[in-house]
């Protein structure tokens, strides 16, 4: 999107949009930027220069910004009230035509700003030609992009709440369902499924908070910075900021038109959250395998095989797991676009919107898919509990008992427990099935009371420290989460 800061008073009668040989043309046959040029752009130049294929998504924001700008121009006495009213009527009609699919998008008009302005001038004549007073496409597109990103953040926040609510509902339902907790993907200690799910609630809640924090920096107004240096017209940037719901106008005109760190931050938040969704998706994939058998996905989020009729593939989870690559790629791509760009605007920055649009589409789909899987979540709690008892998962409970009851230093208790585990392994039994005399052969002071801590239920119930896996803790955490989501 190239620099443009038209003055008032452009003349000419409405006509059909066309190219006059000097580049993008307005409805009067005048080039939007071609007065400086004697020849027109090549077909290849037009193709590489045009952004309408993707920035047409900004039409609502572009029209809203133009309405705010023209209202401000009228209040400041820069244009007449009659021109303002005509502009607003025309913009309403342009919006209606776009939403009805009646606007023909053409590469020669380059972008959504020129399409809206060109059609506006057809509809209202000279009044439409005065709209661009005191602004540039540089501050115009920055404003549109921030408005779009802000709306995307708000829509994603609603989707986060739906997913988090589904996770909390499951956590509450399975607060006491025992499952193995893993480190290195090896059985470590028993935990509850509710506790495991609440870990993802915490991760995704932080992502939601990061998104809200990002919104604060998105919500600043570039409009009125013009091409890069501001404008000589007596505009009121605070008025347009209030009209568009921005917190404040951006303080530096160079920064206003050239900053894209808000988009980079937004993509960074999406990337982090996509990683979290990918981790949860991977666990769903693992849990749905015949080796784990922890859960069965519904038909709605599974697919079959073209050759193996027995297969039920967790494709929704696998695709959520994969989408992080696309979202991270969008972030890296925009980083490369912005790296080393001098102030203020460069055409490179036209490449800012497409990766953000696509990343938001992909991420919103991931949130929706994960919400669906969480709402369809049907774990096999008996299989999980059986697995929780394997691999000597209550060994730490034995060590803790030795410290608490016998007064052993933990390192000594760790050594004793290791020897007891080795004996159970040699006999092919779990700790709770190892005879008392076998334990006493390692540490004579061990009593039958030790068997009270060696079951998986006793293990999880004992983990009452703040943030621990005890069912009562999980229920309290779920209750607090439900309150925060209201």
GROMACS .gro file of C-alpha atoms in nm:
model
  486
    1UNK     CA    1   0.000   0.000   0.000
    2UNK     CA    2   0.171   0.315  -0.120
    3UNK     CA    3   0.189   0.661   0.032
    4UNK     CA    4  -0.110   0.880  -0.039
    5UNK     CA    5  -0.236   1.203   0.117
    6UNK     CA    6  -0.484   1.368  -0.118
    7UNK     CA    7  -0.601   1.726  -0.072
    8UNK     CA    8  -0.954   1.859  -0.098
    9UNK     CA    9  -1.132   1.979  -0.404
   10UNK     CA   10  -1.073   1.701  -0.658
   11UNK     CA   11  -1.314   1.753  -0.951
   12UNK     CA   12  -1.480   1.529  -1.206
   13UNK     CA   13  -1.801   1.347  -1.274
   14UNK     CA   14  -1.872   0.989  -1.175
   15UNK     CA   15  -1.784   0.735  -1.439
   16UNK     CA   16  -1.699   0.369  -1.471
   17UNK     CA   17  -1.380   0.255  -1.291
   18UNK     CA   18  -1.092   0.215  -1.531
   19UNK     CA   19  -0.719   0.244  -1.567
   20UNK     CA   20  -0.598   0.557  -1.741
   21UNK     CA   21  -0.248   0.424  -1.810
   22UNK     CA   22  -0.098   0.559  -1.491
   23UNK     CA   23  -0.181   0.286  -1.239
   24UNK     CA   24  -0.478   0.246  -1.004
   25UNK     CA   25  -0.760   0.470  -1.116
   26UNK     CA   26  -1.049   0.634  -0.938
   27UNK     CA   27  -1.400   0.653  -1.071
   28UNK     CA   28  -1.327   0.978  -1.256
   29UNK     CA   29  -1.050   0.826  -1.463
   30UNK     CA   30  -0.782   0.992  -1.251
   31UNK     CA   31  -0.504   0.771  -1.120
   32UNK     CA   32  -0.492   0.750  -0.742
   33UNK     CA   33  -0.119   0.804  -0.758
   34UNK     CA   34  -0.035   0.839  -1.126
   35UNK     CA   35   0.013   1.214  -1.166
   36UNK     CA   36   0.385   1.167  -1.121
   37UNK     CA   37   0.408   0.892  -1.383
   38UNK     CA   38   0.406   0.906  -1.762
   39UNK     CA   39   0.351   0.536  -1.821
   40UNK     CA   40   0.147   0.265  -1.653
   41UNK     CA   41   0.263  -0.037  -1.456
   42UNK     CA   42   0.321  -0.371  -1.622
   43UNK     CA   43   0.078  -0.656  -1.569
   44UNK     CA   44   0.332  -0.823  -1.342
   45UNK     CA   45   0.369  -0.503  -1.140
   46UNK     CA   46  -0.005  -0.482  -1.098
   47UNK     CA   47  -0.021  -0.841  -0.982
   48UNK     CA   48   0.259  -0.818  -0.727
   49UNK     CA   49   0.139  -0.477  -0.608
   50UNK     CA   50  -0.223  -0.572  -0.546
   51UNK     CA   51  -0.334  -0.684  -0.200
   52UNK     CA   52  -0.709  -0.691  -0.257
   53UNK     CA   53  -0.706  -1.070  -0.268
   54UNK     CA   54  -0.658  -1.077   0.108
   55UNK     CA   55  -0.711  -0.728   0.249
   56UNK     CA   56  -1.075  -0.721   0.136
   57UNK     CA   57  -1.134  -0.873   0.480
   58UNK     CA   58  -1.071  -0.526   0.619
   59UNK     CA   59  -1.373  -0.363   0.456
   60UNK     CA   60  -1.570  -0.321   0.781
   61UNK     CA   61  -1.274  -0.166   0.956
   62UNK     CA   62  -1.193   0.054   0.657
   63UNK     CA   63  -1.545   0.191   0.643
   64UNK     CA   64  -1.560   0.244   1.020
   65UNK     CA   65  -1.230   0.433   1.008
   66UNK     CA   66  -1.349   0.648   0.719
   67UNK     CA   67  -1.667   0.736   0.904
   68UNK     CA   68  -1.473   0.839   1.213
   69UNK     CA   69  -1.228   1.039   1.004
   70UNK     CA   70  -1.494   1.223   0.805
   71UNK     CA   71  -1.694   1.302   1.120
   72UNK     CA   72  -1.380   1.451   1.271
   73UNK     CA   73  -1.303   1.650   0.955
   74UNK     CA   74  -1.651   1.802   0.965
   75UNK     CA   75  -1.631   1.893   1.332
   76UNK     CA   76  -1.294   2.056   1.271
   77UNK     CA   77  -1.441   2.258   0.984
   78UNK     CA   78  -1.215   2.092   0.726
   79UNK     CA   79  -1.509   1.956   0.525
   80UNK     CA   80  -1.875   2.056   0.536
   81UNK     CA   81  -2.145   1.878   0.728
   82UNK     CA   82  -2.317   1.811   0.397
   83UNK     CA   83  -2.006   1.636   0.263
   84UNK     CA   84  -1.981   1.434   0.583
   85UNK     CA   85  -2.342   1.322   0.555
   86UNK     CA   86  -2.297   1.228   0.190
   87UNK     CA   87  -1.981   1.035   0.271
   88UNK     CA   88  -2.159   0.842   0.547
   89UNK     CA   89  -2.454   0.757   0.326
   90UNK     CA   90  -2.219   0.645   0.053
   91UNK     CA   91  -2.008   0.435   0.288
   92UNK     CA   92  -2.318   0.262   0.419
   93UNK     CA   93  -2.414   0.173   0.064
   94UNK     CA   94  -2.063   0.051  -0.017
   95UNK     CA   95  -2.071  -0.174   0.289
   96UNK     CA   96  -2.411  -0.311   0.191
   97UNK     CA   97  -2.290  -0.383  -0.161
   98UNK     CA   98  -1.980  -0.565  -0.037
   99UNK     CA   99  -2.183  -0.774   0.205
  100UNK     CA  100  -2.431  -0.856  -0.071
  101UNK     CA  101  -2.146  -0.974  -0.294
  102UNK     CA  102  -2.205  -0.694  -0.545
  103UNK     CA  103  -1.856  -0.541  -0.534
  104UNK     CA  104  -1.620  -0.654  -0.808
  105UNK     CA  105  -1.268  -0.672  -0.665
  106UNK     CA  106  -1.005  -0.582  -0.925
  107UNK     CA  107  -0.627  -0.588  -0.906
  108UNK     CA  108  -0.590  -0.247  -1.071
  109UNK     CA  109  -0.751  -0.085  -0.767
  110UNK     CA  110  -0.482  -0.249  -0.554
  111UNK     CA  111  -0.646  -0.271  -0.212
  112UNK     CA  112  -0.965  -0.243  -0.012
  113UNK     CA  113  -0.906   0.128   0.056
  114UNK     CA  114  -0.908   0.214  -0.313
  115UNK     CA  115  -1.208  -0.006  -0.382
  116UNK     CA  116  -1.410   0.165  -0.110
  117UNK     CA  117  -1.299   0.514  -0.211
  118UNK     CA  118  -1.351   0.452  -0.581
  119UNK     CA  119  -1.706   0.326  -0.531
  120UNK     CA  120  -1.776   0.607  -0.283
  121UNK     CA  121  -1.679   0.868  -0.541
  122UNK     CA  122  -1.907   0.703  -0.794
  123UNK     CA  123  -2.192   0.733  -0.545
  124UNK     CA  124  -2.137   1.081  -0.396
  125UNK     CA  125  -1.899   1.261  -0.631
  126UNK     CA  126  -1.684   1.544  -0.493
  127UNK     CA  127  -1.771   1.470  -0.131
  128UNK     CA  128  -1.607   1.130  -0.165
  129UNK     CA  129  -1.296   1.293  -0.309
  130UNK     CA  130  -1.259   1.501   0.009
  131UNK     CA  131  -1.263   1.199   0.244
  132UNK     CA  132  -0.889   1.142   0.220
  133UNK     CA  133  -0.796   1.487   0.347
  134UNK     CA  134  -0.546   1.469   0.631
  135UNK     CA  135  -0.473   1.099   0.606
  136UNK     CA  136  -0.266   0.852   0.402
  137UNK     CA  137  -0.310   0.494   0.310
  138UNK     CA  138  -0.021   0.438   0.549
  139UNK     CA  139  -0.211   0.542   0.861
  140UNK     CA  140  -0.536   0.413   0.712
  141UNK     CA  141  -0.413   0.056   0.673
  142UNK     CA  142  -0.242   0.060   1.013
  143UNK     CA  143  -0.573   0.168   1.166
  144UNK     CA  144  -0.772  -0.095   0.980
  145UNK     CA  145  -0.526  -0.367   1.075
  146UNK     CA  146  -0.536  -0.275   1.444
  147UNK     CA  147  -0.916  -0.265   1.442
  148UNK     CA  148  -0.927  -0.608   1.276
  149UNK     CA  149  -0.675  -0.755   1.519
  150UNK     CA  150  -0.866  -0.615   1.816
  151UNK     CA  151  -1.187  -0.777   1.692
  152UNK     CA  152  -1.003  -1.105   1.634
  153UNK     CA  153  -0.871  -1.096   1.991
  154UNK     CA  154  -1.221  -1.042   2.126
  155UNK     CA  155  -1.361  -1.330   1.919
  156UNK     CA  156  -1.078  -1.561   2.025
  157UNK     CA  157  -1.139  -1.471   2.389
  158UNK     CA  158  -1.494  -1.599   2.357
  159UNK     CA  159  -1.359  -1.922   2.203
  160UNK     CA  160  -1.108  -1.957   2.488
  161UNK     CA  161  -1.389  -1.933   2.742
  162UNK     CA  162  -1.579  -2.213   2.568
  163UNK     CA  163  -1.275  -2.440   2.567
  164UNK     CA  164  -1.176  -2.359   2.924
  165UNK     CA  165  -1.531  -2.422   3.041
  166UNK     CA  166  -1.530  -2.765   2.876
  167UNK     CA  167  -1.196  -2.849   3.038
  168UNK     CA  168  -1.318  -2.740   3.383
  169UNK     CA  169  -1.639  -2.942   3.347
  170UNK     CA  170  -1.433  -3.254   3.279
  171UNK     CA  171  -1.187  -3.176   3.557
  172UNK     CA  172  -1.473  -3.148   3.804
  173UNK     CA  173  -1.633  -3.471   3.683
  174UNK     CA  174  -1.306  -3.664   3.702
  175UNK     CA  175  -1.157  -3.495   4.009
  176UNK     CA  176  -1.109  -3.832   4.178
  177UNK     CA  177  -1.032  -4.046   3.872
  178UNK     CA  178  -0.682  -4.188   3.922
  179UNK     CA  179  -0.438  -4.206   3.632
  180UNK     CA  180  -0.062  -4.237   3.598
  181UNK     CA  181   0.139  -3.920   3.606
  182UNK     CA  182   0.443  -3.930   3.380
  183UNK     CA  183   0.790  -3.789   3.359
  184UNK     CA  184   0.998  -3.881   3.055
  185UNK     CA  185   0.675  -4.058   2.947
  186UNK     CA  186   0.754  -4.315   3.217
  187UNK     CA  187   0.512  -4.382   3.502
  188UNK     CA  188   0.612  -4.152   3.787
  189UNK     CA  189   0.336  -4.102   4.047
  190UNK     CA  190  -0.041  -4.139   4.051
  191UNK     CA  191  -0.239  -3.824   3.979
  192UNK     CA  192  -0.603  -3.759   3.907
  193UNK     CA  193  -0.739  -3.697   3.560
  194UNK     CA  194  -0.904  -3.382   3.689
  195UNK     CA  195  -0.567  -3.253   3.807
  196UNK     CA  196  -0.410  -3.337   3.471
  197UNK     CA  197  -0.681  -3.147   3.284
  198UNK     CA  198  -0.655  -2.848   3.517
  199UNK     CA  199  -0.289  -2.819   3.418
  200UNK     CA  200  -0.410  -2.736   3.067
  201UNK     CA  201  -0.665  -2.498   3.213
  202UNK     CA  202  -0.377  -2.309   3.376
  203UNK     CA  203  -0.171  -2.304   3.054
  204UNK     CA  204  -0.456  -2.183   2.839
  205UNK     CA  205  -0.566  -1.930   3.101
  206UNK     CA  206  -0.220  -1.776   3.083
  207UNK     CA  207  -0.256  -1.767   2.704
  208UNK     CA  208  -0.587  -1.588   2.742
  209UNK     CA  209  -0.427  -1.338   2.979
  210UNK     CA  210  -0.143  -1.283   2.733
  211UNK     CA  211  -0.401  -1.214   2.464
  212UNK     CA  212  -0.576  -0.959   2.685
  213UNK     CA  213  -0.244  -0.792   2.760
  214UNK     CA  214  -0.158  -0.787   2.390
  215UNK     CA  215  -0.491  -0.615   2.322
  216UNK     CA  216  -0.378  -0.313   2.526
  217UNK     CA  217  -0.093  -0.247   2.284
  218UNK     CA  218  -0.308  -0.321   1.981
  219UNK     CA  219  -0.565  -0.067   2.095
  220UNK     CA  220  -0.379   0.253   2.002
  221UNK     CA  221  -0.484   0.475   1.713
  222UNK     CA  222  -0.253   0.546   1.415
  223UNK     CA  223  -0.516   0.747   1.226
  224UNK     CA  224  -0.403   1.104   1.163
  225UNK     CA  225  -0.035   1.018   1.143
  226UNK     CA  226  -0.086   1.051   0.765
  227UNK     CA  227   0.203   0.932   0.548
  228UNK     CA  228   0.467   0.956   0.821
  229UNK     CA  229   0.495   1.313   0.955
  230UNK     CA  230   0.141   1.405   1.060
  231UNK     CA  231  -0.062   1.665   0.876
  232UNK     CA  232  -0.097   2.043   0.859
  233UNK     CA  233  -0.476   2.018   0.885
  234UNK     CA  234  -0.621   2.090   1.235
  235UNK     CA  235  -0.738   1.733   1.294
  236UNK     CA  236  -0.847   1.589   1.629
  237UNK     CA  237  -0.690   1.246   1.677
  238UNK     CA  238  -0.845   1.208   2.021
  239UNK     CA  239  -1.189   1.236   1.864
  240UNK     CA  240  -1.123   0.958   1.613
  241UNK     CA  241  -0.968   0.747   1.888
  242UNK     CA  242  -1.281   0.775   2.098
  243UNK     CA  243  -1.508   0.708   1.801
  244UNK     CA  244  -1.320   0.390   1.710
  245UNK     CA  245  -1.283   0.264   2.068
  246UNK     CA  246  -0.907   0.313   2.086
  247UNK     CA  247  -0.753   0.394   2.422
  248UNK     CA  248  -0.538   0.674   2.283
  249UNK     CA  249  -0.378   0.807   1.964
  250UNK     CA  250  -0.027   0.679   1.899
  251UNK     CA  251   0.225   0.935   2.020
  252UNK     CA  252   0.468   0.937   1.728
  253UNK     CA  253   0.361   0.963   1.364
  254UNK     CA  254   0.661   0.765   1.234
  255UNK     CA  255   0.594   0.485   1.478
  256UNK     CA  256   0.221   0.493   1.406
  257UNK     CA  257   0.258   0.402   1.038
  258UNK     CA  258   0.557   0.168   1.066
  259UNK     CA  259   0.490  -0.032   1.384
  260UNK     CA  260   0.386  -0.392   1.336
  261UNK     CA  261   0.504  -0.520   1.671
  262UNK     CA  262   0.139  -0.547   1.774
  263UNK     CA  263   0.092  -0.809   1.500
  264UNK     CA  264   0.415  -0.985   1.595
  265UNK     CA  265   0.308  -0.996   1.959
  266UNK     CA  266  -0.033  -1.126   1.858
  267UNK     CA  267   0.124  -1.403   1.650
  268UNK     CA  268   0.362  -1.483   1.936
  269UNK     CA  269   0.067  -1.532   2.174
  270UNK     CA  270  -0.107  -1.752   1.918
  271UNK     CA  271   0.210  -1.956   1.870
  272UNK     CA  272   0.255  -2.016   2.242
  273UNK     CA  273  -0.108  -2.116   2.279
  274UNK     CA  274  -0.093  -2.337   1.970
  275UNK     CA  275   0.199  -2.518   2.135
  276UNK     CA  276  -0.017  -2.577   2.441
  277UNK     CA  277  -0.304  -2.705   2.228
  278UNK     CA  278  -0.058  -2.927   2.045
  279UNK     CA  279   0.060  -3.081   2.372
  280UNK     CA  280  -0.297  -3.158   2.476
  281UNK     CA  281  -0.370  -3.294   2.129
  282UNK     CA  282  -0.067  -3.521   2.149
  283UNK     CA  283  -0.188  -3.664   2.479
  284UNK     CA  284  -0.528  -3.731   2.326
  285UNK     CA  285  -0.353  -3.914   2.041
  286UNK     CA  286  -0.151  -4.123   2.290
  287UNK     CA  287  -0.447  -4.193   2.516
  288UNK     CA  288  -0.655  -4.312   2.220
  289UNK     CA  289  -0.397  -4.573   2.114
  290UNK     CA  290  -0.453  -4.943   2.176
  291UNK     CA  291  -0.142  -4.938   2.397
  292UNK     CA  292  -0.294  -4.683   2.636
  293UNK     CA  293  -0.670  -4.731   2.590
  294UNK     CA  294  -0.737  -4.434   2.819
  295UNK     CA  295  -1.011  -4.288   2.605
  296UNK     CA  296  -1.217  -4.339   2.294
  297UNK     CA  297  -1.289  -4.045   2.067
  298UNK     CA  298  -1.639  -4.008   1.934
  299UNK     CA  299  -1.721  -4.064   1.569
  300UNK     CA  300  -1.752  -3.689   1.532
  301UNK     CA  301  -1.378  -3.635   1.585
  302UNK     CA  302  -1.236  -3.954   1.436
  303UNK     CA  303  -1.181  -4.092   1.088
  304UNK     CA  304  -1.133  -4.439   0.946
  305UNK     CA  305  -0.888  -4.607   0.715
  306UNK     CA  306  -0.938  -4.673   0.345
  307UNK     CA  307  -0.785  -5.020   0.380
  308UNK     CA  308  -0.801  -5.119   0.749
  309UNK     CA  309  -1.164  -5.136   0.862
  310UNK     CA  310  -1.075  -5.170   1.230
  311UNK     CA  311  -0.903  -4.831   1.248
  312UNK     CA  312  -1.032  -4.529   1.440
  313UNK     CA  313  -0.789  -4.246   1.380
  314UNK     CA  314  -0.772  -3.938   1.606
  315UNK     CA  315  -0.729  -3.708   1.307
  316UNK     CA  316  -0.880  -3.398   1.470
  317UNK     CA  317  -0.621  -3.415   1.747
  318UNK     CA  318  -0.342  -3.488   1.501
  319UNK     CA  319  -0.433  -3.186   1.290
  320UNK     CA  320  -0.446  -2.959   1.596
  321UNK     CA  321  -0.102  -3.092   1.681
  322UNK     CA  322   0.022  -3.007   1.333
  323UNK     CA  323  -0.130  -2.659   1.299
  324UNK     CA  324   0.127  -2.510   1.534
  325UNK     CA  325   0.376  -2.532   1.248
  326UNK     CA  326   0.164  -2.308   1.029
  327UNK     CA  327   0.101  -2.057   1.306
  328UNK     CA  328   0.466  -2.047   1.410
  329UNK     CA  329   0.556  -2.013   1.043
  330UNK     CA  330   0.333  -1.705   1.016
  331UNK     CA  331   0.513  -1.548   1.310
  332UNK     CA  332   0.856  -1.624   1.169
  333UNK     CA  333   0.753  -1.500   0.825
  334UNK     CA  334   0.639  -1.163   0.956
  335UNK     CA  335   0.954  -1.136   1.168
  336UNK     CA  336   1.156  -1.171   0.848
  337UNK     CA  337   0.944  -0.909   0.671
  338UNK     CA  338   1.003  -0.654   0.946
  339UNK     CA  339   1.368  -0.732   1.014
  340UNK     CA  340   1.590  -0.443   0.907
  341UNK     CA  341   1.318  -0.219   0.763
  342UNK     CA  342   1.402   0.152   0.795
  343UNK     CA  343   1.138   0.398   0.912
  344UNK     CA  344   0.873   0.463   0.810
  345UNK     CA  345   0.653   0.271   0.565
  346UNK     CA  346   0.792   0.029   0.307
  347UNK     CA  347   0.593  -0.181   0.063
  348UNK     CA  348   0.732  -0.491   0.234
  349UNK     CA  349   0.477  -0.422   0.505
  350UNK     CA  350   0.194  -0.512   0.271
  351UNK     CA  351   0.296  -0.869   0.356
  352UNK     CA  352   0.188  -0.822   0.717
  353UNK     CA  353  -0.180  -0.905   0.698
  354UNK     CA  354  -0.200  -1.232   0.508
  355UNK     CA  355  -0.002  -1.438   0.762
  356UNK     CA  356  -0.202  -1.290   1.049
  357UNK     CA  357  -0.533  -1.361   0.877
  358UNK     CA  358  -0.434  -1.720   0.806
  359UNK     CA  359  -0.289  -1.777   1.153
  360UNK     CA  360  -0.612  -1.655   1.315
  361UNK     CA  361  -0.819  -1.881   1.089
  362UNK     CA  362  -0.602  -2.182   1.176
  363UNK     CA  363  -0.592  -2.104   1.547
  364UNK     CA  364  -0.967  -2.044   1.573
  365UNK     CA  365  -1.023  -2.380   1.405
  366UNK     CA  366  -0.787  -2.546   1.655
  367UNK     CA  367  -0.977  -2.394   1.948
  368UNK     CA  368  -1.307  -2.511   1.803
  369UNK     CA  369  -1.177  -2.863   1.738
  370UNK     CA  370  -1.028  -2.895   2.085
  371UNK     CA  371  -1.348  -2.764   2.242
  372UNK     CA  372  -1.543  -3.028   2.052
  373UNK     CA  373  -1.309  -3.303   2.166
  374UNK     CA  374  -1.329  -3.185   2.527
  375UNK     CA  375  -1.708  -3.181   2.509
  376UNK     CA  376  -1.702  -3.536   2.368
  377UNK     CA  377  -1.439  -3.648   2.621
  378UNK     CA  378  -1.512  -4.003   2.741
  379UNK     CA  379  -1.217  -4.152   2.930
  380UNK     CA  380  -1.189  -4.514   3.044
  381UNK     CA  381  -1.128  -4.444   3.411
  382UNK     CA  382  -1.079  -4.811   3.498
  383UNK     CA  383  -0.803  -4.848   3.240
  384UNK     CA  384  -0.641  -4.532   3.371
  385UNK     CA  385  -0.653  -4.656   3.729
  386UNK     CA  386  -0.501  -4.992   3.635
  387UNK     CA  387  -0.219  -4.815   3.456
  388UNK     CA  388  -0.165  -4.585   3.755
  389UNK     CA  389  -0.071  -4.886   3.968
  390UNK     CA  390   0.196  -5.008   3.731
  391UNK     CA  391   0.563  -4.919   3.735
  392UNK     CA  392   0.589  -4.891   4.115
  393UNK     CA  393   0.417  -4.553   4.100
  394UNK     CA  394   0.374  -4.533   4.479
  395UNK     CA  395   0.746  -4.566   4.551
  396UNK     CA  396   0.768  -4.201   4.653
  397UNK     CA  397   0.482  -4.260   4.898
  398UNK     CA  398   0.690  -4.536   5.058
  399UNK     CA  399   0.989  -4.303   5.086
  400UNK     CA  400   0.771  -4.030   5.237
  401UNK     CA  401   0.632  -4.282   5.490
  402UNK     CA  402   0.984  -4.380   5.593
  403UNK     CA  403   1.066  -4.015   5.654
  404UNK     CA  404   0.740  -3.930   5.828
  405UNK     CA  405   0.700  -4.241   6.046
  406UNK     CA  406   1.052  -4.375   6.098
  407UNK     CA  407   1.233  -4.041   6.088
  408UNK     CA  408   1.481  -4.143   5.817
  409UNK     CA  409   1.657  -3.865   5.626
  410UNK     CA  410   1.499  -3.849   5.283
  411UNK     CA  411   1.815  -3.958   5.102
  412UNK     CA  412   1.835  -4.268   5.324
  413UNK     CA  413   1.463  -4.331   5.268
  414UNK     CA  414   1.521  -4.297   4.894
  415UNK     CA  415   1.792  -4.566   4.913
  416UNK     CA  416   1.575  -4.802   5.118
  417UNK     CA  417   1.282  -4.754   4.881
  418UNK     CA  418   1.502  -4.831   4.582
  419UNK     CA  419   1.606  -5.159   4.741
  420UNK     CA  420   1.242  -5.247   4.818
  421UNK     CA  421   1.141  -5.168   4.458
  422UNK     CA  422   1.421  -5.389   4.331
  423UNK     CA  423   1.296  -5.678   4.544
  424UNK     CA  424   0.937  -5.628   4.418
  425UNK     CA  425   1.064  -5.620   4.061
  426UNK     CA  426   1.260  -5.944   4.114
  427UNK     CA  427   0.946  -6.110   4.246
  428UNK     CA  428   0.727  -5.970   3.968
  429UNK     CA  429   0.482  -5.800   4.203
  430UNK     CA  430   0.380  -5.443   4.276
  431UNK     CA  431   0.481  -5.270   4.598
  432UNK     CA  432   0.140  -5.317   4.757
  433UNK     CA  433   0.168  -5.693   4.696
  434UNK     CA  434   0.521  -5.735   4.834
  435UNK     CA  435   0.515  -5.931   5.165
  436UNK     CA  436   0.594  -5.732   5.478
  437UNK     CA  437   0.886  -5.959   5.568
  438UNK     CA  438   1.048  -5.882   5.233
  439UNK     CA  439   1.033  -5.511   5.314
  440UNK     CA  440   1.162  -5.572   5.667
  441UNK     CA  441   1.458  -5.757   5.522
  442UNK     CA  442   1.562  -5.420   5.380
  443UNK     CA  443   1.447  -5.202   5.675
  444UNK     CA  444   1.343  -5.392   5.989
  445UNK     CA  445   1.140  -5.107   6.136
  446UNK     CA  446   0.883  -5.108   5.855
  447UNK     CA  447   0.538  -5.205   5.989
  448UNK     CA  448   0.213  -5.320   5.830
  449UNK     CA  449   0.093  -4.960   5.850
  450UNK     CA  450   0.298  -4.893   5.535
  451UNK     CA  451   0.036  -5.069   5.320
  452UNK     CA  452  -0.204  -4.781   5.392
  453UNK     CA  453   0.003  -4.552   5.168
  454UNK     CA  454   0.088  -4.793   4.887
  455UNK     CA  455  -0.246  -4.782   4.700
  456UNK     CA  456  -0.296  -4.532   4.420
  457UNK     CA  457  -0.607  -4.391   4.587
  458UNK     CA  458  -0.419  -4.327   4.909
  459UNK     CA  459  -0.135  -4.173   4.715
  460UNK     CA  460  -0.346  -3.911   4.536
  461UNK     CA  461  -0.551  -3.837   4.847
  462UNK     CA  462  -0.236  -3.757   5.041
  463UNK     CA  463  -0.116  -3.490   4.795
  464UNK     CA  464  -0.296  -3.205   4.970
  465UNK     CA  465  -0.025  -2.939   4.936
  466UNK     CA  466  -0.132  -2.628   4.748
  467UNK     CA  467  -0.150  -2.717   4.380
  468UNK     CA  468  -0.138  -3.089   4.455
  469UNK     CA  469  -0.344  -3.365   4.294
  470UNK     CA  470  -0.573  -3.452   4.587
  471UNK     CA  471  -0.936  -3.469   4.467
  472UNK     CA  472  -1.040  -3.201   4.717
  473UNK     CA  473  -0.778  -2.970   4.569
  474UNK     CA  474  -0.900  -3.037   4.218
  475UNK     CA  475  -1.260  -2.965   4.310
  476UNK     CA  476  -1.159  -2.638   4.476
  477UNK     CA  477  -0.952  -2.538   4.174
  478UNK     CA  478  -1.238  -2.621   3.938
  479UNK     CA  479  -1.482  -2.419   4.145
  480UNK     CA  480  -1.249  -2.117   4.140
  481UNK     CA  481  -1.201  -2.159   3.766
  482UNK     CA  482  -1.575  -2.163   3.701
  483UNK     CA  483  -1.611  -1.841   3.897
  484UNK     CA  484  -1.335  -1.672   3.702
  485UNK     CA  485  -1.494  -1.773   3.370
  486UNK     CA  486  -1.830  -1.618   3.451
   0.00000   0.00000   0.00000
